[in-house]
Each structure stands twice: as structure tokens, then as C-alpha cells.
Coordinates of C-alpha atoms and ligand atoms in Angstrom, one line a residue:
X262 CA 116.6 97.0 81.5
X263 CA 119.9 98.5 82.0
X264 CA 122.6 96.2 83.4
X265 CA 123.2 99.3 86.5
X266 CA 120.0 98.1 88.4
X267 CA 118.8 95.1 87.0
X268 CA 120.4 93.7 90.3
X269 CA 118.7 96.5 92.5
X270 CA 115.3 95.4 90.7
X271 CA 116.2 91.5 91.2
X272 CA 117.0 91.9 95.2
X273 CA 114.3 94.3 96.1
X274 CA 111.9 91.7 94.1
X275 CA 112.8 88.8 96.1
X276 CA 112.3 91.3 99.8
X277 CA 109.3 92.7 98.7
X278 CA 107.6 89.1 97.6
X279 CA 108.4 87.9 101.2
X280 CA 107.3 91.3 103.0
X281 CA 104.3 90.8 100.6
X282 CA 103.8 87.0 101.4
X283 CA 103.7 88.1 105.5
X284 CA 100.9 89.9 104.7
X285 CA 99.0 87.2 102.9
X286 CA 99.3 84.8 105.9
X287 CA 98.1 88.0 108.2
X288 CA 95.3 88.2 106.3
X289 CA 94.2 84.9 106.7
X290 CA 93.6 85.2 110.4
X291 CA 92.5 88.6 110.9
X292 CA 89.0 88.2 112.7
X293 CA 86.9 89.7 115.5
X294 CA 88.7 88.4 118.6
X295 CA 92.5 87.8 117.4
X296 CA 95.3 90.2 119.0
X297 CA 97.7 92.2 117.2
X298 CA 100.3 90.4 119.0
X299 CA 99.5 87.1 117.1
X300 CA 100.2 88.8 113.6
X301 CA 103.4 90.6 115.0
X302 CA 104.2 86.5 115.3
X303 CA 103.0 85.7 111.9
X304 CA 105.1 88.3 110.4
X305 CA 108.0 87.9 112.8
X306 CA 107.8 84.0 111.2
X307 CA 106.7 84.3 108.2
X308 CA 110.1 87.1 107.2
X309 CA 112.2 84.5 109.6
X310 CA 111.3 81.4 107.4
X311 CA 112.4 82.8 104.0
X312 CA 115.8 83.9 105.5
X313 CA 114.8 87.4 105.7
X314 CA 114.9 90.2 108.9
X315 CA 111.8 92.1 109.9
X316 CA 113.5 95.9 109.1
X317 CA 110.8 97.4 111.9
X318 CA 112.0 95.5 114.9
X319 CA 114.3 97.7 117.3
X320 CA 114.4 100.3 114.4
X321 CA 115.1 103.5 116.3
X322 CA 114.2 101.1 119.0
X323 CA 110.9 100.0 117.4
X324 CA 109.8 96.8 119.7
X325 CA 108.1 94.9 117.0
X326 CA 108.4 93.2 113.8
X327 CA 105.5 94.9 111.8
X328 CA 103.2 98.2 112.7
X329 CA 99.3 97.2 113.6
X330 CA 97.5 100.5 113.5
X331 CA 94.1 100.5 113.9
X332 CA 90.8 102.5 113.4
X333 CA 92.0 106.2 114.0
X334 CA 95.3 104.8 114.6
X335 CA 97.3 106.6 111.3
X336 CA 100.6 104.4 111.2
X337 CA 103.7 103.0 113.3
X338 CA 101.1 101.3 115.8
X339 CA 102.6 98.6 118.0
X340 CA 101.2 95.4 118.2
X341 CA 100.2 94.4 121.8
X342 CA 97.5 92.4 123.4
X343 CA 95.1 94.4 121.7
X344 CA 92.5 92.4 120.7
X345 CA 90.0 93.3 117.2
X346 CA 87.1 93.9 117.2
X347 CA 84.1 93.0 114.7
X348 CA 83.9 96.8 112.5
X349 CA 87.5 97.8 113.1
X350 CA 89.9 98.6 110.3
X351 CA 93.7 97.4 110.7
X352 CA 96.6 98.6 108.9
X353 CA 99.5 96.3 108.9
X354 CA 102.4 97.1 107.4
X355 CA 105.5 95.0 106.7
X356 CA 109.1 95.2 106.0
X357 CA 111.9 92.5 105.0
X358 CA 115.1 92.6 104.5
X359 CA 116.9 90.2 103.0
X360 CA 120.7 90.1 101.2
X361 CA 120.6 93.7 102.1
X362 CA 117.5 95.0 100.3
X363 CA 114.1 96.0 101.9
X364 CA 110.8 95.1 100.8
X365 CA 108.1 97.5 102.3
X366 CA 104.1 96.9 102.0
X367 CA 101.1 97.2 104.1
X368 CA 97.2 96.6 103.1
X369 CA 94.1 97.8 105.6
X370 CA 92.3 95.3 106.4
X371 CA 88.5 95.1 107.2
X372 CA 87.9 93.1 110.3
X373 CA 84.3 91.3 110.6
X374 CA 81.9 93.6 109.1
X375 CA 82.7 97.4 108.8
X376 CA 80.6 100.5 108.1
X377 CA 79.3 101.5 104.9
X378 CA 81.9 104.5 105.6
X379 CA 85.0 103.2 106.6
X380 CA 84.4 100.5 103.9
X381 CA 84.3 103.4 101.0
X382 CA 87.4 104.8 103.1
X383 CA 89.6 102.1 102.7
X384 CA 88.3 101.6 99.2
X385 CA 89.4 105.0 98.4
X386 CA 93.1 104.8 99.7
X387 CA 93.5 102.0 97.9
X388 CA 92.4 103.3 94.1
X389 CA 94.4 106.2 95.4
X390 CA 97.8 104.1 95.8
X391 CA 96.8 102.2 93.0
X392 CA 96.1 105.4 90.4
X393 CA 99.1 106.7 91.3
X394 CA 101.1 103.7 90.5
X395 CA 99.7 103.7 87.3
X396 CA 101.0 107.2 85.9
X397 CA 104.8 106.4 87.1
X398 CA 107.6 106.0 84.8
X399 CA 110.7 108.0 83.6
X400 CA 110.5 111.8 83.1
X401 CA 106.9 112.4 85.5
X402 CA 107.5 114.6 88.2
X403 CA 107.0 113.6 92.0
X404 CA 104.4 116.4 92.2
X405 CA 102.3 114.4 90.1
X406 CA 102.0 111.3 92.2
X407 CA 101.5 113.6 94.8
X408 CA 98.7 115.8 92.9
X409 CA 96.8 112.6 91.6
X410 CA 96.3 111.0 95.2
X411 CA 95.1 114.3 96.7
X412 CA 92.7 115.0 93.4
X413 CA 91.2 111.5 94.3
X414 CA 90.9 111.5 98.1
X415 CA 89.6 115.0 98.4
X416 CA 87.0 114.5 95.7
X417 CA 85.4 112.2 98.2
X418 CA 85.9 114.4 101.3
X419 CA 88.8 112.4 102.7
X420 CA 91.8 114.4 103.9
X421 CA 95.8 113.3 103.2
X422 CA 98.2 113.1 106.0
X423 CA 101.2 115.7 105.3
X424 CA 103.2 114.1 108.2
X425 CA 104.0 111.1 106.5
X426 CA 105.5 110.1 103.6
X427 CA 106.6 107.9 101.0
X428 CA 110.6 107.2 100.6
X429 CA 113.2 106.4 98.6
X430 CA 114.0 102.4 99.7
X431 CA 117.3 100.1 98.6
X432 CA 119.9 99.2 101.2
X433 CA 118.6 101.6 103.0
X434 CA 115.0 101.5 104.9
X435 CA 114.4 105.4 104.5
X436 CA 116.0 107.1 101.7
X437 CA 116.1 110.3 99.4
X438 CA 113.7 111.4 97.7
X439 CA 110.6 111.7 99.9
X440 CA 107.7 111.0 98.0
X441 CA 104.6 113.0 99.2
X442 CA 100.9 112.0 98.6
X443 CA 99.6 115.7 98.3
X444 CA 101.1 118.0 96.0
X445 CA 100.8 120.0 92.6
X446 CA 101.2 118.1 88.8
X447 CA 104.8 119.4 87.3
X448 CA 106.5 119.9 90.1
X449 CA 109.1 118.1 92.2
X450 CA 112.1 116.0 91.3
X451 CA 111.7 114.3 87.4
X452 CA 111.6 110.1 87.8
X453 CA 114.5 108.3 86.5
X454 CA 114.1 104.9 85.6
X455 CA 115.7 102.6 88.2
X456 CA 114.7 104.7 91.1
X457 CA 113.0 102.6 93.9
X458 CA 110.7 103.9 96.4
X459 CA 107.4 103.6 98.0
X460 CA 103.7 105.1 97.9
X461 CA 101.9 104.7 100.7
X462 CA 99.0 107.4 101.1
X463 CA 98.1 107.7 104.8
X464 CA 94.5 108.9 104.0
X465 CA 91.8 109.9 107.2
X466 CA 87.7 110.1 107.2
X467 CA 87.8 113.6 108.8
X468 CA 90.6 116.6 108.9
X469 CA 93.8 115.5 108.2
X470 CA 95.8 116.9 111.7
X471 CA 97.8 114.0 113.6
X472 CA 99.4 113.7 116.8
X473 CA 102.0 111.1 118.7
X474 CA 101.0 109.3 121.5
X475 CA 103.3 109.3 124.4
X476 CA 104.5 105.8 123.6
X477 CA 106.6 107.7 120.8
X478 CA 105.7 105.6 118.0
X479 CA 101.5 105.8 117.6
X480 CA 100.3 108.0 115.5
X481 CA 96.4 109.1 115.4
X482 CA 94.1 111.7 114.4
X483 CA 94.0 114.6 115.9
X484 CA 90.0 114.4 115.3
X485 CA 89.6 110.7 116.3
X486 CA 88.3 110.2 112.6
X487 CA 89.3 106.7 111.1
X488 CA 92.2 106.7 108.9
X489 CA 93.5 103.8 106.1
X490 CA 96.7 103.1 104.2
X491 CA 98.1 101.2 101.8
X492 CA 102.1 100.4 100.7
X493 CA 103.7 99.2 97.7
X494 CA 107.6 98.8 96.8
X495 CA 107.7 100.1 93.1
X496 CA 110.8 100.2 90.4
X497 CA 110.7 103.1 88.1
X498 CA 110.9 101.8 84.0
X499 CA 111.5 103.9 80.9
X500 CA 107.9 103.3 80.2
X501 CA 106.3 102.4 83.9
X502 CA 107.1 101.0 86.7
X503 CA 107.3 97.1 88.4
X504 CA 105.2 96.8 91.6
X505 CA 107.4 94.6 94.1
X506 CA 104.9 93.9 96.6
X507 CA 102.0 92.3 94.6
X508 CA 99.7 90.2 96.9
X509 CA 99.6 86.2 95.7
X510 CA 96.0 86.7 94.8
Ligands
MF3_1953 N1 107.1 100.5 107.3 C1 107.0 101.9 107.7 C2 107.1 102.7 106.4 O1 106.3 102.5 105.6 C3 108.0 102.3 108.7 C4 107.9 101.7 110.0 S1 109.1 102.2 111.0 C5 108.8 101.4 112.4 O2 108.0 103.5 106.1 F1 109.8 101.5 113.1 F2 107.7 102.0 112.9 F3 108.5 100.2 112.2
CO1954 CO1 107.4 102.8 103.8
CO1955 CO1 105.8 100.4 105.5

């Protein structure tokens, strides 16, 4: 790996391993019954304890340290004393920052037992995240990532948010180049290797139409249909990529 951003791939590995290690303790205690508030404190602990800030908190005056967004809740949900119930599905999603680098990563969680649908839902986003990280390296186009995560979605009947989108990630949270999750193969920007960014498909049960809630943060479906995400923190390679946000197990 070339000396230029070995030290970008070193610092956004140590973020990312914390952001993903929040998430690990979240999942431990997600149950029927638990409020969203108590894994905001997790998170808020768990990032605090390995020297690290939670990015999220008062972000363009975001109150809290992680997003909770659940059932037909799409993303940037705010943990409150919302309390889960057994069936629900809960997004959580994570950022650390720490020596000036940012880790971001988020997982949907099943809470209790959920239906046969929402199951295959989450399921789906997840093999959608994961096939696309598994095409990335130098020289493919963003279009492909894109193209890939749409193909495999829609072949199910899912729908992909358009609102949202991956980003470019470093010393700065949000960054160029935007990485959508719908799109056509060969086009877009070509990869070079020691770009970072995220993937993070935003993928709903029914149409794929969102709207804000007046809280200015909460983002739902338009239809009320469930929706699921996942996030990981990747380093582009000549011949790959490095996932920084690798769950322990
Ligand atoms: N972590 C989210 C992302 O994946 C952004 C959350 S911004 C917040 O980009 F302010 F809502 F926390
Ligand atoms: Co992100
Ligand atoms: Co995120």
C-alpha cells in the first residue's frame, strides 16, 4: 500500500473498530421492552471509553450520539423513550471520531421475533451492502455499486431510497463523492485506490418515496412500509477494498 494513505487507512481503522465495537454492545441488549434512549447511552459510553467522540451528537444540531430508526422509520431517527417492541426492526447507526477520522457503521437489528417479511427484508439489505462491497476496487465505476444493489433489491420487490446516500468519509463526516445505491454499471466517477467512503443502502418493503417528520431529522416512508439499512466504512485497494467496520463476530 502506498505510503500517501497508509495513514488515512490506519486512523479510519482504529474509528471504525470503535464505531463498530458500539454496535456490538448495542446488540447485546436490544430486546422487547428496552428504550432507544438506553442504546444512545451505550454508544455515547462505549465511543467515550476508547477516547473517541460520537460524530452525530449536535451535528447540524443533531441531539444524540447515534440514530435509532425504527420499523418504517428510514434513517436519522432520534433516540427517545421509545421503548421496542417484540416484531420491530431497529436500525442503529454509529459514528466515531477519534484523532480526527470518522468511523461510520450501522446494522438492523431484529427485535424479539419478527415477520417472515421483514426478516427476508433485512436479509436482503444486507447481501445488498455486502455484494456490493465485494466488486469494489480500483478502476470500477460508482455506477456499478449503485447498479449491483438496485439489481438485487428489486429482484425481490424491495425499492431503494434515492434520498439518501453513501459519502465520501476522512476528516470530514460527509464528503465528495456521493455514493448512490441505485444507478447504471459503467457509469459514474472511476475508484481510485485510497479513496474512503461508505455504502449504506437504505432499502424499504414497499415504494421507495420518503418524507421528514417535523422534528427535522426523522425520516419515514411515505407508504408506512418497513424499511432496513446497513453501513460499512470501506478503503478502496488496487485489487479490493478493506471493510473498517467489521463486527467482532
Ligand atoms: N451516520 C449517518 C450516515 O450514515 C449520518 C447521521 S447524521 C445525524 O451518514 F446527524 F443524523 F446523526
Ligand atoms: Co454514513
Ligand atoms: Co451512518
Amino acid at each position: 500500500m502506498s505510503d500517501n494513505f497508509k495513514d488515512s487507512f490506519e486512523k479510519t481503522r482504529i474509528a471504525g473498530k470503535i464505531a463498530a465495537g458500539a454496535l456490538d454492545e448495542v446488540s447485546k441488549i436490544i430486546k422487547p421492552g428496552i428504550r432507544t434512549s438506553e442504546i444512545d447511552n451505550i454508544c455515547y459510553n462505549y465511543i467515550n471509553d476508547h477516547g473517541a467522540y460520537s460524530a452525530p451528537l449536535f451535528y447540524r444540531g443533531f441531539p444524540k450520539s447515534c440514530c435509532t430508526s425504527a420499523n418504517h422509520v428510514v434513517c436519522h431517527g432520534i433516540p427517545s423513550d421509545k421503548i421496542l417492541q417484540d416484531g420491530d426492526i431497529l436500525n442503529v447507526d454509529v459514528t466515531a471520531l477519534k484523532d480526527g477520522w470518522h468511523g461510520d457503521t450501522s446494522r438492523t437489528f431484529e427485535v424479539g421475533k419478527v415477520s417472515i417479511k421483514a426478516n427476508k427484508l433485512v436479509k436482503t439489505t444486507y447481501e445488498a451492502m455486502m455484494k456490493a462491497i465485494e466488486i469494489v476496487k480500483e478502476d470500477i465505476h460508482l455506477g456499478d455499486i449503485g447498479a449491483i444493489i438496485q439489481n438485487h433489491v428489486e429482484a425481490e420487490g424491495f425499492s431503494v431510497v434515492q434520498d439518501f446516500c453513501g459519502h465520501g468519509i476522512g476528516q470530514q463526516f460527509h464528503k465528495e463523492p456521493n455514493v448512490l445505491h441505485y444507478g447504471k454499471k459503467g457509469t459514474g466517477e472511476k475508484l481510485k485506490a485510497g479513496m474512503i467512503f461508505t455504502i449504506e443502502p437504505m432499502i424499504n418493503l414497499g415504494k421507495y418515496e420518503i418524507k421528514t417528520l417535523n422534528d427535522g431529522w426523522t425520516a419515514v416512508t411515505k407508504d408506512k412500509s418497513l424499511s432496513a439499512q446497513f453501513e460499512h466504512t470501506i478503503g478502496v485497494t488496487k485489487d479490493g477494498c478493506e471493510i473498517f467496520t467489521l463486527p467482532k463476530n
